[in-house]
RNA sequence: GGCCCCGUCGUCUAGUGGUCCAGGAUAUCUGGUUCUCAUCCAGAAGAUCGCGGGUUCGAAUCCCGCCGGGGUCACCA
C-alpha cells in the first residue's frame, strides 16, 4: 500500500473525548501501517469557541496514547493569507461572491423554508448583482449543483442529487475561513491522502466535491466514521452521558494500550475471533474497509475487561514502572507504601501478588494497603464469616495460638509455609474454610487478599506474628 | 419536511445464497480451582438476524415496500 498521509484536525474547544480519539487512532494506524505520516492540525477558525490551553491538552492526550504526530501542530489561524489567495482565485473565476444579506434577513429565509417544510438553500436567494467583496462581508461559494456518486472507504458507494449542493460560506465576516473551505485548502497543501471524519460531515460531502472541482483539486480518499453512541444506543455519546476527557482515564490508571485496544475494536474487527490486540497488531491488521457502518455503544465494562487483560499480560517489572515509584510525578500506591522499611523489592512482590486482580490503578491502595500498614482488628470480618462466627472466642484463640507456634518455627518460604499450613489443617482437624480464613483475616484485616501462603511470605515473619497476636488480644 | 446513513444475543461483533433452527467476546448466573477477592477452567441462559412481501430448491445474506433510530439543511467544526 502506498504511504498514507493522514491528519487529525481537532478544534481547540476543549478536551478530547473517545469519539475524537478513535478517529485520530484510525488515522494514525493507517499512517503507521503504510509507512506514511500522521499530521496534527489545529482548526482554530472559530475564535469565539476557542478554549485556552486546549491545544496543549490535546497534545498531552495524543502523547499519552502514543499517537505521535510526524508534522504539526499547524494552526489554521497562521494560514489566513493562504485561504485568502485561494478565495481570490475563486472570485476571479466567478465562483465566489459577497453575501449581501444581514443575519436577520438570512434568518428570515431559513424560517420561511422551515415553515414551507423544505430544506433551506442559500442559492435560492443568490443575489443578481452582489456587491464587491470588501472582506467585511461573508464570502460565499457559487456552487454549480449537480448529482454526485462517490466512494467512501467505510460507507461504500454513495450518491446524491443536485438538490443538496448549496452556496456555503468560504470566508466569514471576521476574515477567518470556515471549516468547509479551510480543510480542503489545507488537505491539498499538506498532501493528505485519506480524510477520516465523523458521520456529521457526510451530508456536506457533495458540497465539498463541488468546491474541489471549482478549485481544480483532486479529492482525497474519504472515510466516514460512525458515531460512538451513548448508553441509550441511539444518540452520539455526549458529555451528559458521561463522555469524559480521555486524560481522565489516565488519572484513573488505565493503560493507553487498553484504551487503544478498546477504541479500535469499537467499530472495527479483523474478521477473526481475536479480542485483545497489541499496538503492533493493530498497526498490522487495521483496515478501513472493516470499519462498521453503524454506530457502537460505548460500554465501559468492556474497557474494564480489556484493561484487566492488558494488565495481566504485562511483565510485573514493567507494570511496576507504570504504576509509579516515589520519585514519579504521580504514582498509584497508597502513601504508606513508601514508609520504612518498604523498598522496591518489597513493593514489586506485592504488585506481583495483586496483578491478576488489578484493573485500573486507582484500585491499588485498597488492594495493597494491608501489606504496608497493620490495620486495626475488624471484628466484622469474623462476625460475618459464616463458619467462623459459629466458633467461640476460646476456640478461635486456640486455633490462632497453634498457628502462631508453628509459624514461629518457619523460615517463611512459600514451600515451608504451605507445608506448615497443611499440617495445621490435619492437627486441628479443621477445614481450610475455617483455619485459612481465620489466619487470613488475622494477618490482613482485609475482606480480600491474595493466597494465604503467598501473602504470609511477602508480609514476613515479624509482621505476620504481630498481627496474629493482635487478633488474639482482640478476642 | 427534503436529502443521506444505519438496523444480528443487554453490549462489542462474525457472517456477502447452502457447512447458520446464527459463531466468538463481554456482561449475567451456576459449578470447580485446599481460605477471601481476582484469575483460570467447565457449564447455563441469552438473537423468531427491525417488520412485511418477493426472487430462489434454499436468504441474516439479493430485490421491493414499510417501520424504527441517527445525521444534515450555521458567518460550529
XYZ file of C-alpha atoms (C1' of nucleotides) in Angstrom:
552
model
C 0.000 0.000 0.000
C 1.244 3.483 -0.794
C 2.293 5.615 2.158
C -0.755 7.386 3.537
C -0.654 10.929 4.802
C -3.440 11.300 7.299
C -4.324 14.064 9.687
C -6.159 14.641 12.880
C -7.721 18.078 12.878
C -9.430 18.946 16.143
C -10.682 22.381 17.009
C -9.226 23.740 20.249
C -12.549 23.979 22.030
C -11.838 21.746 25.000
C -10.721 18.265 25.823
C -10.585 15.210 23.583
C -13.285 12.602 24.072
C -13.390 8.989 22.943
C -15.015 9.752 19.595
C -12.324 12.148 18.502
C -9.598 9.902 19.790
C -10.878 6.934 17.837
C -10.805 8.932 14.617
C -7.273 10.023 15.441
C -6.308 6.439 16.224
C -7.586 5.090 12.918
C -5.809 7.848 11.009
C -2.625 7.133 12.936
C -2.871 3.394 12.341
C -3.283 3.989 8.631
C -0.212 6.197 8.503
C 1.921 3.773 10.519
C 0.729 0.758 8.577
C 1.721 2.258 5.240
C 4.892 3.958 6.396
C 3.263 7.339 5.866
C 2.788 10.398 8.044
C 0.278 11.416 10.661
C -0.269 15.151 10.861
C -1.753 17.224 13.652
C -3.613 20.292 12.509
C -5.457 22.691 14.757
C -8.678 24.042 13.299
C -8.848 27.289 15.195
C -11.023 29.344 12.911
C -13.749 29.997 15.448
C -12.308 32.462 17.904
C -15.467 32.567 19.989
C -15.411 28.871 20.825
C -11.711 28.592 21.456
C -10.701 27.424 24.913
C -7.328 28.468 26.264
C -4.972 25.607 26.895
C -6.809 23.080 24.778
C -4.056 22.748 22.188
C -1.621 21.652 24.891
C -4.282 19.414 26.373
C -4.900 17.741 23.015
C -1.187 17.148 22.534
C -0.947 15.730 26.028
C -3.817 13.359 25.259
C -2.376 12.109 21.985
C 1.011 11.793 23.648
C -0.366 9.637 26.440
C -1.911 7.279 23.911
C 1.291 7.184 21.903
C -0.391 8.665 18.842
C 2.632 10.694 17.921
C 2.408 13.077 15.019
C 5.016 13.475 12.329
C 4.099 17.028 11.385
C 2.395 19.874 13.171
C 0.665 21.108 15.100
C -0.183 23.558 12.363
C -2.685 26.232 13.248
C -5.128 27.405 10.636
C -5.098 30.865 12.158
C -1.491 31.146 10.963
C -2.519 30.456 7.388
C -5.107 33.164 6.769
C -3.209 34.555 3.785
C -3.257 31.204 2.068
C -7.033 30.908 2.326
C -7.397 34.461 1.005
C -5.297 33.580 -2.024
C -7.439 30.564 -2.858
C -10.560 32.660 -2.258
C -9.245 35.271 -4.649
C -8.844 32.632 -7.334
C -12.465 31.636 -6.905
C -13.592 35.263 -7.135
C -11.628 35.717 -10.332
C -13.218 32.619 -11.782
C -16.627 33.924 -10.816
C -17.099 31.106 -8.321
C -17.348 33.202 -5.174
C -19.323 36.290 -4.250
C -20.036 38.552 -1.329
C -23.102 37.752 0.730
C -25.233 40.933 0.821
C -27.701 39.839 3.468
C -27.869 40.724 7.106
C -28.055 37.912 9.671
C -31.676 38.876 10.271
C -32.558 38.560 6.599
C -30.853 35.189 6.446
C -32.721 34.041 9.479
C -35.999 35.051 7.857
C -35.151 32.979 4.778
C -34.449 29.991 6.968
C -37.640 30.320 8.900
C -39.615 30.593 5.706
C -38.007 27.400 4.382
C -38.789 25.666 7.627
C -42.386 26.846 7.531
C -42.656 25.547 3.972
C -41.176 22.234 5.102
C -38.384 22.356 2.595
C -34.644 22.437 3.109
C -33.035 25.835 3.244
C -30.857 26.616 0.252
C -28.981 29.865 0.119
C -28.715 29.707 -3.638
C -32.484 30.245 -3.872
C -31.634 33.757 -2.742
C -28.432 34.183 -4.699
C -28.179 37.943 -5.464
C -28.090 39.012 -9.107
C -25.571 41.777 -8.586
C -23.674 41.034 -5.434
C -21.542 43.851 -4.027
C -17.815 43.684 -4.389
C -16.239 41.636 -1.604
C -14.647 44.011 0.862
C -13.600 41.440 3.401
C -16.234 42.704 5.811
C -18.995 40.532 4.452
C -19.027 36.779 4.256
C -17.718 35.348 1.023
C -19.836 32.608 -0.444
C -19.065 29.810 -2.835
C -21.013 29.980 -6.068
C -21.936 26.361 -6.474
C -22.754 24.584 -9.716
C -25.117 21.930 -8.409
C -25.053 18.506 -9.929
C -25.551 14.927 -8.866
C -22.630 13.094 -7.331
C -21.655 9.500 -6.891
C -18.548 8.842 -4.865
C -16.852 6.194 -2.835
C -16.315 6.236 0.890
C -13.912 3.660 2.291
C -16.229 2.937 5.173
C -19.704 3.785 3.892
C -19.235 2.346 0.436
C -20.670 3.870 -2.722
C -22.769 6.929 -2.075
C -24.821 9.179 -4.278
C -26.906 12.295 -4.034
C -28.808 14.580 -6.364
C -28.012 18.222 -7.184
C -30.570 19.476 -4.668
C -28.139 19.108 -1.776
C -25.400 21.327 -3.220
C -25.513 24.892 -2.000
C -23.639 28.199 -1.751
C -21.883 27.879 1.575
C -19.655 30.425 3.254
C -15.941 30.284 2.459
C -14.716 33.243 4.493
C -16.592 34.610 7.455
C -17.099 38.315 8.052
C -14.326 38.231 10.652
C -11.856 37.214 7.974
C -11.463 33.617 9.127
C -12.283 30.788 6.733
C -14.938 28.239 7.555
C -14.020 24.623 8.175
C -15.731 23.803 4.908
C -13.230 25.874 2.972
C -10.081 25.733 5.073
C -9.873 21.973 5.415
C -9.970 21.499 1.671
C -7.196 24.015 1.076
C -5.112 22.534 3.895
C -5.605 18.904 2.963
C -4.450 19.795 -0.521
C -1.462 21.806 0.707
C -0.448 19.046 3.073
C -0.903 16.293 0.509
C -3.387 14.469 2.674
C -4.365 11.163 1.086
C -7.123 9.998 3.431
C -9.680 12.142 5.203
C -11.212 10.406 8.208
C -14.002 12.266 9.908
C -17.240 11.793 11.789
C -20.606 10.995 10.311
C -21.832 14.524 10.873
C -19.841 15.597 7.823
C -21.334 13.069 5.462
C -24.115 15.369 4.294
C -21.577 18.039 3.372
C -19.504 15.899 1.039
C -21.409 16.868 -2.141
C -20.685 20.489 -1.301
C -17.027 19.682 -0.860
C -16.964 17.772 -4.131
C -18.354 20.823 -5.888
C -15.692 23.007 -4.302
C -12.895 20.583 -5.162
C -13.961 20.901 -8.793
C -14.036 24.674 -8.689
C -10.605 24.693 -7.085
C -9.201 22.178 -9.538
C -8.213 19.854 -6.710
C -8.463 16.075 -6.832
C -10.348 14.924 -3.748
C -8.590 12.632 -1.287
C -9.977 9.288 -0.182
C -12.899 9.748 2.173
C -13.617 7.576 5.173
C -16.595 8.395 7.332
C -16.565 7.126 10.889
C -19.811 6.093 12.542
C -20.642 7.745 15.827
C -19.839 6.338 19.211
C -23.197 6.092 20.928
C -24.343 6.857 24.451
C -25.955 4.281 26.755
C -29.354 4.639 25.042
C -27.791 3.214 21.886
C -29.242 5.989 19.766
C -27.588 9.323 20.114
C -23.974 10.260 19.894
C -22.147 9.923 23.188
C -22.270 13.286 24.888
C -20.853 14.855 27.998
C -24.219 14.358 29.585
C -23.816 10.586 29.107
C -20.526 10.768 30.924
C -18.251 11.233 27.938
C -15.040 12.004 29.690
C -11.840 13.761 28.895
C -9.622 10.969 27.581
C -6.974 12.051 30.090
C -9.365 11.188 32.912
C -8.672 7.572 32.053
C -5.006 8.172 32.613
C -5.782 9.632 36.038
C -7.859 6.569 36.881
C -4.978 4.382 35.927
C -5.893 2.874 32.609
C -3.196 1.664 30.274
C -3.007 3.509 26.958
C -2.658 0.081 25.332
C -6.002 -0.965 26.794
C -7.693 2.247 25.710
C -6.349 1.878 22.189
C -7.430 -1.745 22.020
C -10.876 -0.770 23.266
C -11.323 2.126 20.864
C -10.015 0.200 17.888
C -12.391 -2.686 18.434
C -15.320 -0.320 18.935
C -16.474 -0.427 15.359
C -13.656 -2.431 13.869
C -12.528 -6.056 13.938
C -10.167 -8.062 11.812
C -12.668 -10.786 10.988
C -11.066 -13.285 13.330
C -12.135 -14.040 16.883
C -9.245 -12.130 18.393
C -10.283 -9.573 21.002
C -7.041 -8.467 22.603
C -4.661 -6.649 20.294
C -1.295 -5.076 20.897
C -0.474 -1.775 19.298
C 1.733 -3.551 16.767
C -1.016 -5.986 15.863
C -3.431 -3.136 15.306
C -0.981 -1.395 13.008
C -0.565 -4.592 11.061
C -4.196 -5.628 10.872
C -6.234 -2.434 10.755
C -8.278 -1.799 7.665
C -10.767 0.957 6.886
C -12.788 -1.492 4.861
C -13.578 -3.449 8.005
C -14.830 -0.472 9.960
C -18.522 -0.807 10.828
C -21.058 1.491 9.217
C -23.308 1.556 12.237
C -22.683 3.332 15.490
C -21.371 1.467 18.523
C -22.372 1.946 22.141
C -19.569 3.000 24.428
C -19.549 0.326 27.140
C -17.040 0.975 29.883
C -17.348 -2.598 31.170
C -15.664 -3.803 28.028
C -12.892 -1.293 28.568
C -12.511 -2.603 32.099
C -12.146 -6.167 30.899
C -9.616 -5.182 28.250
C -7.704 -3.216 30.860
C -7.531 -6.302 33.081
C -6.373 -8.410 30.163
C -3.588 -5.956 29.329
C -2.526 -5.585 32.961
C -2.299 -9.355 33.361
C -0.338 -9.672 30.151
C 2.289 -7.226 31.336
C 5.608 -8.250 32.826
C 5.395 -7.402 36.542
C 8.608 -5.380 36.458
C 7.215 -3.346 33.592
C 3.919 -2.854 35.383
C 5.898 -1.727 38.416
C 7.415 1.020 36.332
C 3.978 2.102 35.153
C 2.180 2.341 38.496
C 4.928 4.667 39.601
C 7.625 4.993 42.194
C 8.118 7.524 44.939
C 10.164 9.603 42.531
C 7.424 9.630 39.897
C 5.380 12.748 39.360
C 2.391 10.585 40.173
C 2.065 7.066 41.459
C -0.852 4.874 42.370
C 0.485 3.321 45.575
C -1.005 4.062 48.978
C 1.240 6.617 50.722
C 2.312 4.069 53.337
C 3.980 2.010 50.612
C 6.940 4.379 50.825
C 7.395 4.147 54.583
C 10.418 2.392 56.067
C 11.353 -0.373 55.589
C 9.460 -0.968 52.349
C 11.659 -0.920 49.299
C 11.339 -1.559 45.587
C 11.842 -5.266 46.055
C 9.013 -5.491 48.605
C 6.636 -3.371 46.535
C 7.440 -5.412 43.448
C 6.492 -8.597 45.297
C 3.242 -7.022 46.475
C 2.437 -5.920 42.946
C 3.118 -9.418 41.678
C 0.516 -10.770 44.067
C -2.227 -8.303 43.172
C -1.512 -8.044 39.462
C -4.129 -10.553 38.378
C -6.835 -8.814 40.395
C -5.838 -5.289 39.452
C -7.983 -3.426 36.982
C -7.495 0.326 36.873
C -4.665 1.540 39.050
C -6.577 3.767 41.436
C -7.684 0.463 42.948
C -4.126 -0.267 44.015
C -4.338 1.264 47.516
C -7.372 -0.738 48.624
C -5.838 -3.885 47.159
C -2.484 -3.479 48.874
C -2.822 -1.284 51.960
C -2.582 -4.166 54.405
C 0.833 -5.070 53.056
C 2.127 -1.760 54.361
C 0.028 -0.957 57.430
C -1.081 -3.026 60.415
C -4.783 -2.355 60.098
C -6.850 -2.355 63.290
C -8.683 -5.562 64.071
C -12.060 -5.552 62.360
C -14.443 -7.842 64.305
C -16.931 -7.721 61.441
C -14.675 -9.901 59.312
C -15.125 -12.807 61.733
C -18.670 -11.974 62.806
C -19.913 -12.027 59.261
C -17.987 -15.143 58.260
C -20.480 -17.969 58.006
C -18.172 -20.605 59.503
C -16.051 -18.558 61.902
C -18.988 -16.862 63.583
C -20.074 -20.254 64.922
C -16.859 -20.695 66.878
C -16.310 -19.320 70.364
C -13.599 -16.794 71.088
C -11.786 -19.516 73.028
C -11.779 -21.836 70.047
C -10.601 -19.064 67.752
C -7.833 -18.120 70.158
C -6.737 -21.713 70.409
C -6.512 -22.070 66.620
C -4.509 -18.882 66.332
C -2.147 -19.965 69.115
C -1.482 -23.226 67.329
C -0.857 -21.373 64.085
C 1.446 -18.986 65.866
C 3.610 -21.654 67.427
C 4.009 -23.417 64.103
C 4.768 -20.233 62.177
C 7.325 -19.288 64.827
C 9.460 -22.146 63.536
C 9.009 -21.279 59.858
C 11.546 -19.691 57.544
C 8.561 -18.119 55.741
C 9.412 -19.527 52.359
C 6.356 -20.387 50.295
C 7.145 -24.091 50.432
C 7.618 -24.195 54.173
C 4.537 -22.080 54.806
C 2.437 -24.298 52.572
C 3.656 -27.413 54.366
C 3.009 -25.939 57.792
C -0.466 -24.721 56.870
C -1.313 -28.206 55.624
C -0.004 -29.749 58.830
C -2.116 -27.380 60.855
C -5.135 -28.491 58.883
C -4.537 -32.081 59.971
C -3.571 -31.263 63.528
C -6.573 -29.014 64.205
C -8.913 -31.163 62.131
C -10.338 -28.015 60.645
C -11.400 -27.248 57.129
C -9.432 -24.701 55.103
C -12.574 -22.589 55.078
C -12.175 -22.190 58.822
C -8.478 -22.268 59.563
C -7.165 -20.471 56.497
C -9.913 -17.886 56.644
C -9.061 -17.168 60.250
C -5.346 -16.764 59.646
C -6.011 -14.746 56.526
C -8.294 -12.367 58.386
C -5.903 -12.089 61.320
C -2.923 -11.260 59.144
C -4.608 -8.939 56.651
C -7.730 -7.492 58.302
C -8.961 -7.176 54.745
C -12.078 -8.584 53.131
C -9.987 -9.894 50.249
C -6.359 -10.729 49.707
C -4.095 -12.937 47.609
C -3.476 -16.579 48.568
C -2.564 -17.171 52.184
C 0.905 -18.675 51.825
C 1.868 -16.064 49.241
C 0.604 -13.265 51.424
C 2.403 -14.516 54.541
C 5.627 -14.971 52.638
C 5.570 -11.383 51.464
C 4.476 -9.977 54.841
C 7.306 -11.842 56.519
C 7.569 -13.455 59.897
C 7.611 -10.430 62.171
C 4.630 -8.664 60.692
C 2.606 -11.862 60.427
C 3.144 -12.874 64.048
C 2.498 -9.386 65.382
C -0.824 -9.375 63.579
C -1.790 -12.795 64.886
C -1.042 -11.581 68.407
C -3.094 -8.506 67.760
C -6.046 -10.632 66.689
C -5.705 -12.918 69.717
C -5.653 -9.931 72.029
C -8.839 -8.601 70.479
C -10.773 -11.815 71.019
C -40.304 18.193 5.792
C -36.061 17.217 1.780
C -31.532 14.535 1.309
C -28.233 10.857 3.332
C -26.605 6.840 6.712
C -27.825 2.774 9.861
C -30.951 -1.705 11.974
C -27.665 -9.819 14.116
C -27.906 -12.115 21.827
C -28.101 -6.375 27.197
C -23.273 -4.663 24.869
C -18.952 -5.188 21.088
C -19.254 -8.239 16.984
C -18.583 -12.910 12.993
C -21.449 -13.704 8.910
C -21.551 -11.147 1.409
C -27.081 -17.513 -1.118
C -26.496 -23.687 1.476
C -21.220 -26.072 6.270
C -26.174 -20.801 10.467
C -33.194 -23.533 13.787
C -26.813 -17.992 13.538
C -20.370 -18.362 15.830
C -16.983 -15.531 19.319
C -16.216 -11.979 23.241
C -18.139 -9.315 27.248
C -21.782 -8.743 30.886
C -25.179 -12.100 33.974
C -25.945 -16.880 36.588
C -24.054 -21.924 38.247
C -20.086 -25.388 39.463
C -14.705 -26.399 40.083
C -9.627 -24.457 41.299
C -7.070 -26.538 49.853
C -9.472 -19.651 52.653
C -11.496 -14.440 50.738
C -11.270 -11.456 46.212
C -9.484 -11.991 41.445
C -7.580 -15.142 37.691
C -8.247 -19.664 35.234
C -11.411 -23.881 33.714
C -16.270 -26.014 32.803
C -21.399 -25.118 32.040
C -26.234 -22.351 31.662
C -29.235 -18.730 29.998
C -29.473 -15.027 26.186
C -30.863 -13.028 18.852
C -38.142 -15.703 15.549
C -30.941 -11.864 12.154
C -36.356 -4.368 12.723
C -41.255 -5.836 10.083
C -43.864 -7.486 5.565
C -43.699 -9.158 0.718
C -40.847 -11.141 -3.359
C -36.639 -13.844 -6.194
C -34.594 -18.857 -5.367
C -34.677 -25.861 -4.497
C -32.535 -22.732 -0.468
C -31.856 -15.781 2.327
C -29.257 -12.790 8.117
C -27.096 -12.602 3.227
C -30.327 -10.415 -3.338
C -34.896 -7.083 -4.735
C -39.222 -4.022 -3.258
C -42.183 -1.728 0.451
C -42.763 -0.293 5.374
C -41.245 0.766 10.394
C -37.640 2.455 13.816
C -33.180 5.225 15.002
C -29.486 8.741 13.641
C -27.114 12.708 10.797
C -27.721 17.160 7.971
C -30.226 21.521 5.960
C -24.818 27.527 10.902
C -20.702 33.556 9.443
C -19.556 25.377 14.546
C -16.410 22.115 13.393
